[in-house]
PDB file of C-alpha atoms in Angstrom:
ATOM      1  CA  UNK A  44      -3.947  34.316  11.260  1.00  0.00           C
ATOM      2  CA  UNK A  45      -5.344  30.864  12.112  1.00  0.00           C
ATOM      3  CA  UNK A  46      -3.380  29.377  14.828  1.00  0.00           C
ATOM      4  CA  UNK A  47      -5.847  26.607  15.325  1.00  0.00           C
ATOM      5  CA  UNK A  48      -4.999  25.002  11.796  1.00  0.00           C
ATOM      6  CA  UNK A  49      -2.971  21.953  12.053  1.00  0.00           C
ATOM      7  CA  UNK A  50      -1.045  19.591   9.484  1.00  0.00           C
ATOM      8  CA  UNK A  51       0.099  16.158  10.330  1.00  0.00           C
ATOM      9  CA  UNK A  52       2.431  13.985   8.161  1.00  0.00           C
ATOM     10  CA  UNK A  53       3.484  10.460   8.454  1.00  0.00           C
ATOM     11  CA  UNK A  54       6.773   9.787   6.527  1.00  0.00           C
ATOM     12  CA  UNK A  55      10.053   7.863   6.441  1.00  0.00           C
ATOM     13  CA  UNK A  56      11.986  10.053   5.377  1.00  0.00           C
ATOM     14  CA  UNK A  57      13.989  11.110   8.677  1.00  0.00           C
ATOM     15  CA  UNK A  58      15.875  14.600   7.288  1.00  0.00           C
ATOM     16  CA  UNK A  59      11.980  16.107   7.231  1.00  0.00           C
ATOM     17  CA  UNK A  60      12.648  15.753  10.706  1.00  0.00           C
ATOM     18  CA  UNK A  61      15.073  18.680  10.923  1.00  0.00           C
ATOM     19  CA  UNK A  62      12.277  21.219  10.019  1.00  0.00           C
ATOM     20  CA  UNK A  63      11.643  21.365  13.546  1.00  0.00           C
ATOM     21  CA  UNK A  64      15.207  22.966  14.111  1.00  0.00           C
ATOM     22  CA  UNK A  65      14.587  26.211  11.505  1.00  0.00           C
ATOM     23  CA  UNK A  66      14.272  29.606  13.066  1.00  0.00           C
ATOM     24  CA  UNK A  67      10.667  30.765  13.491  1.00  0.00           C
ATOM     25  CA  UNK A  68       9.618  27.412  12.610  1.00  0.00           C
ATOM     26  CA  UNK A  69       6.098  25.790  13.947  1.00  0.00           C
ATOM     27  CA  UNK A  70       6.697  22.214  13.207  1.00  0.00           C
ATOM     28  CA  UNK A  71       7.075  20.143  15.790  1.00  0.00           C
ATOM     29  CA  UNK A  72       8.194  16.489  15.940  1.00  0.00           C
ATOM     30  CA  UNK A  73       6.066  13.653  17.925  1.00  0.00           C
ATOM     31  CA  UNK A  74       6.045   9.757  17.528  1.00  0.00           C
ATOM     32  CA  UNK A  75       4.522   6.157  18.842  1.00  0.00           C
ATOM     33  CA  UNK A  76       6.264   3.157  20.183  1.00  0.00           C
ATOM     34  CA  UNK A  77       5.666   0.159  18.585  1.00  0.00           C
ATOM     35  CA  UNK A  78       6.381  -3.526  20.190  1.00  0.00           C
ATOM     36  CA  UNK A  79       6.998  -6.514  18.193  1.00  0.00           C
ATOM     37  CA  UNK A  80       5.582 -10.213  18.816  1.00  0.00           C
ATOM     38  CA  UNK A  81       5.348 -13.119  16.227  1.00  0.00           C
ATOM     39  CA  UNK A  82       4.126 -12.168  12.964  1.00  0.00           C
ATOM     40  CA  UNK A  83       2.614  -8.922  14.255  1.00  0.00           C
ATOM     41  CA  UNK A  84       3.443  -5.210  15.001  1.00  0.00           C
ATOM     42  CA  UNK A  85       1.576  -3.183  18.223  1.00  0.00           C
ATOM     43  CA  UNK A  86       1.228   0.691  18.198  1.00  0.00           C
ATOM     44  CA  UNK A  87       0.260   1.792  21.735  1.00  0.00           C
ATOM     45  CA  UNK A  88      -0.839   5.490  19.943  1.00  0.00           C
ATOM     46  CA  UNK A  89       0.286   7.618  22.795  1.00  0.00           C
ATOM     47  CA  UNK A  90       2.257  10.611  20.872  1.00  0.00           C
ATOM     48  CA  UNK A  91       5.392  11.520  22.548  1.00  0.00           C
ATOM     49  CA  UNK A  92       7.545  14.297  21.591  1.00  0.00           C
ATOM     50  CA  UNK A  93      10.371  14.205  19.015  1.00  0.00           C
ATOM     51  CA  UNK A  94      11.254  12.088  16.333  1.00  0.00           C
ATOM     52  CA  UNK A  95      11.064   8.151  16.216  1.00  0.00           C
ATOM     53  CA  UNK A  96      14.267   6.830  17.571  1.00  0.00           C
ATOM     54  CA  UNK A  97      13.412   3.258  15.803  1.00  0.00           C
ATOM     55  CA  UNK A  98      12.590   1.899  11.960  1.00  0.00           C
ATOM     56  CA  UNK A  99      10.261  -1.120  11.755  1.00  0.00           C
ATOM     57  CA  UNK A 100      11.161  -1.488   8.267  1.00  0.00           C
ATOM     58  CA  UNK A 101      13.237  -4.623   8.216  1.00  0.00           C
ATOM     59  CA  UNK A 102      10.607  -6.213  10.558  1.00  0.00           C
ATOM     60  CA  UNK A 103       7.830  -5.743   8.249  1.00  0.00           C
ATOM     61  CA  UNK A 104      10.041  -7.550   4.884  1.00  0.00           C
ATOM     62  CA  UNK A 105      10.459 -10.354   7.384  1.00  0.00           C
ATOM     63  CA  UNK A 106       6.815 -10.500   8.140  1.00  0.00           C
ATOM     64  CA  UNK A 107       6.299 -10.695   4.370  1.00  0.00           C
ATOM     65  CA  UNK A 108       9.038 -13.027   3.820  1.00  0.00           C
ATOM     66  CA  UNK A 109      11.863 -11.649   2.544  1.00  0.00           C
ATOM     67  CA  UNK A 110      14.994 -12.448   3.371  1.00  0.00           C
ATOM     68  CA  UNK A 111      17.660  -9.288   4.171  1.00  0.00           C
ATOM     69  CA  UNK A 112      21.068  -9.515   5.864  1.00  0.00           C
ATOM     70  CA  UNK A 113      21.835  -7.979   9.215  1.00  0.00           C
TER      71      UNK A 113
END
């Protein structure tokens, strides 16, 4: 048993999320905040428990320029 082995994943794909809710489970949900000004995106990198409530994706095809209706 090595309880001081730890995995982290990055992903976008929000239903990986509900791992956290299976019986037994270890995985555990945490996120960062990220603020938006001009053409840029700020991470403050404090990790806060539970999932991201927010999606920066549509942000970041505007930064890139493309167009995408609300």
């Amino acid at each position: 048993n090595k309880d001081w082995i730890i995995g982290l994943i990055s992903t976008h794909d929000y239903q990986l999320c509900d791992f956290e809710d299976e019986p037994g489970g270890r995985i555990k949900n945490y996120h960062f905040i990220e603020t938006y000004s001009d053409d840029a995106i700020q991470f403050d990198y404090r990790l806060r428990s539970g999932p991201c409530k927010t999606s920066n994706a549509r942000y970041l095809m505007r930064m890139i320029g493309i167009d995408i209706l609300d």
